[in-house]
C-alpha cells in the first residue's frame, strides 16, 4: 500500500482545509473553488484525496519581508490589563489568559505577516476587545461565554480575499468579547 492510499485523520483534514483557506486569502482560489475543495477536503479518506486538492498550490506561502514572528505567543495576567497596540508583531497563534483583568488587542496598526491569525482567549471575569484592520474578517464560532455577550458589529465572519482572517476560540465565564474596526475620527487636521 502506498502512502497516498493510507487513511487520513481529522487533524489531516483540518490541515488541508486550512491550507485551502490560506490559498483563498492569498487570492489563489475563487470563492467557488474554495467551497468545492473544502467539501472534498473535509470528507477525504486518503492522503491521495487531500494531495489532489492542493497539488496546484505552492508548498509554502511566498516569503514575507519583515520581522520574524514566533509561531505561538502566550500572554497571561492574574489581575492586570493585557494590552497590545500600535506597531507590534502579531504571531500566527496567540494564547491569552486573564483571570480578573481585561484584554485589549489592537491589530489595526500591527505588523501581521500571516493571512490567518488564531487567538485563543481564556477569560474568567474579564472581557476582551479586539480591533481589526479595515477589511479584516473574524470567525468567533469557537468562542463561548456563559454570562457575557459577544459582539462583532459590521465585521464579516467569512474570509475576504487579501485581508486578514482572525479565528477566535476559547471562553469567558463572566466576561464578554467585542470585535470591531477602528473608530473613525471626525475632527482631524
C-alpha positions as MATLAB code, in Angstrom:
seq = 'XXXXXXXXXXXXXXXXXXXXXXXXXXXXXXXXXXXXXXXXXXXXXXXXXXXXXXXXXXXXXXXXXXXXXXXXXXXXXXXXXXXXXXXXXXXXXXXXXXXXXXXXXXXXXXXXXXXXXXXXXXXXXXXXXXXXXXXXXXXXXXXXXXXXXXXXXXXXXXXXXXXXXXXXXXXXXXXXXXXXXXXXXXXXX';
ca = [
       0.000    0.000    0.000;
       1.430    3.410   -0.964;
       1.423    6.435    1.330;
      -1.261    8.074   -0.830;
      -3.630    5.180   -0.088;
      -3.278    5.491    3.690;
      -6.267    6.858    5.603;
      -6.186   10.422    6.918;
      -7.116   11.658   10.399;
      -9.394   14.551   11.351;
      -6.271   16.633   12.035;
      -5.008   15.894    8.490;
      -8.359   17.030    7.056;
      -8.216   20.246    9.121;
      -4.659   20.984    7.942;
      -5.784   20.522    4.345;
      -8.781   22.809    4.888;
      -6.535   25.445    6.498;
      -4.159   25.360    3.506;
      -7.114   25.877    1.161;
      -8.394   28.816    3.226;
      -4.935   30.410    3.188;
      -4.770   29.980   -0.607;
      -8.153   31.720   -0.865;
      -6.913   34.569    1.342;
      -3.892   34.975   -0.961;
      -6.208   35.178   -3.989;
      -5.113   31.822   -5.420;
      -8.621   30.308   -5.274;
     -12.026   31.784   -6.027;
     -14.887   31.538   -3.518;
     -16.491   28.739   -5.554;
     -13.207   26.812   -5.822;
     -12.699   27.163   -2.071;
     -16.183   25.876   -1.264;
     -15.842   22.902   -3.639;
     -12.396   21.928   -2.369;
     -13.301   22.399    1.300;
     -16.201   19.991    0.935;
     -13.867   17.408   -0.596;
     -11.120   18.056    1.991;
     -13.461   17.575    4.939;
     -14.699   14.251    3.519;
     -11.314   12.973    2.265;
     -10.467    9.389    3.170;
      -6.860    9.052    1.972;
      -3.739   11.186    1.652;
      -4.163   10.903   -2.114;
      -7.581   12.577   -1.852;
      -6.048   15.510    0.069;
      -2.943   15.784   -2.100;
      -5.056   16.208   -5.233;
      -6.845   19.216   -3.712;
      -3.641   21.181   -3.087;
      -1.407   19.888   -5.910;
      -1.736   23.140   -7.896;
      -0.886   25.335   -4.872;
       2.638   26.315   -3.717;
       4.102   24.106   -0.988;
       4.864   27.140    1.176;
       3.475   30.643    1.062;
       5.535   33.421   -0.501;
       8.413   34.835    1.533;
       7.387   37.865    3.546;
       9.812   40.680    4.239;
       9.619   41.878    7.799;
      10.235   40.687   11.324;
      10.345   37.014   12.141;
       7.406   36.343   14.438;
       7.116   33.439   16.858;
       4.550   30.852   15.814;
       2.826   30.819   19.238;
       2.920   33.549   21.895;
       1.295   33.269   25.322;
       0.186   36.289   27.358;
      -1.020   35.794   30.919;
      -2.259   38.039   33.712;
      -3.970   37.341   37.011;
      -5.224   40.842   37.923;
      -3.806   43.237   35.351;
      -4.792   44.587   31.981;
      -3.240   42.951   28.901;
      -2.879   45.478   26.096;
      -1.121   45.414   22.724;
      -1.463   48.317   20.298;
       0.454   50.382   17.768;
       3.322   48.840   15.810;
       3.678   45.319   17.204;
       4.364   41.952   15.536;
       1.351   39.648   15.667;
       2.166   35.929   15.916;
       0.304   33.284   13.925;
      -1.182   31.922   17.186;
      -1.791   33.974   20.307;
      -2.958   32.455   23.599;
      -4.243   34.962   26.151;
      -5.225   34.053   29.730;
      -6.613   36.603   32.182;
      -8.304   35.737   35.457;
      -9.612   39.133   36.662;
      -8.260   41.656   34.154;
      -9.289   42.750   30.702;
      -7.652   42.188   27.325;
      -7.288   44.762   24.560;
      -5.629   43.726   21.302;
      -5.446   46.434   18.640;
      -4.359   44.903   15.329;
      -5.181   47.983   13.229;
      -1.551   49.239   13.075;
       0.214   45.963   13.845;
       2.618   44.053   11.599;
       0.774   40.904   10.537;
       2.708   38.515    8.290;
       0.149   35.686    8.270;
      -3.141   35.670    6.325;
      -4.820   33.765    9.173;
      -4.251   34.585   12.861;
      -5.645   32.396   15.638;
      -6.360   33.872   19.074;
      -7.362   31.645   21.990;
      -8.891   33.539   24.934;
      -9.211   32.099   28.436;
     -11.071   34.736   30.463;
     -12.666   34.156   33.851;
     -14.051   37.522   34.997;
     -12.590   39.891   32.413;
     -13.596   40.998   28.943;
     -11.719   41.268   25.673;
     -11.757   43.845   22.892;
     -10.071   43.192   19.546;
      -9.696   45.981   16.977;
      -9.144   44.717   13.428;
      -7.612   46.467   10.437;
     -10.211   47.706    7.944;
     -11.477   44.904    5.691;
     -10.465   42.037    8.007;
     -12.909   39.268    8.940;
     -13.344   37.295   12.160;
     -14.651   33.797   12.904;
     -15.919   33.600   16.507;
     -17.754   30.262   16.230;
     -15.230   28.580   18.566;
     -15.629   31.189   21.354;
     -18.281   30.878   24.043;
     -19.316   32.891   27.072;
     -21.512   31.759   29.952;
     -22.738   35.099   31.382;
     -21.472   37.713   28.934;
     -22.064   38.569   25.305;
     -20.166   38.539   22.026;
     -20.353   41.492   19.635;
     -18.910   41.660   16.112;
     -20.725   44.704   14.706;
     -20.099   45.160   10.986;
     -17.242   42.617   10.944;
     -17.807   39.833    8.376;
     -17.429   36.223    9.506;
     -16.193   34.801    6.197;
     -12.671   35.258    4.795;
     -12.215   38.224    2.461;
      -9.661   37.940   -0.383;
      -6.357   39.568    0.507;
      -7.428   40.601    4.022;
      -6.622   39.307    7.499;
      -8.813   36.442    8.727;
      -8.970   36.162   12.515;
     -10.105   32.926   14.180;
     -11.073   33.368   17.838;
     -11.572   30.426   20.198;
     -11.829   29.933   23.954;
     -14.249   31.059   26.612;
     -15.227   33.748   29.092;
     -17.096   32.734   32.231;
     -18.450   36.180   33.205;
     -16.868   38.427   30.588;
     -17.624   39.450   27.035;
     -15.884   39.737   23.680;
     -16.111   42.701   21.302;
     -14.518   42.703   17.851;
     -14.660   45.852   15.757;
     -12.852   48.082   13.277;
     -11.007   51.241   14.387;
     -13.245   54.154   15.319;
     -13.417   56.902   12.707;
     -12.107   60.265   13.827;
     -14.355   63.057   12.676;
     -12.241   66.074   13.508;
      -8.642   65.626   12.440;
      -6.271   68.199   10.974;
];
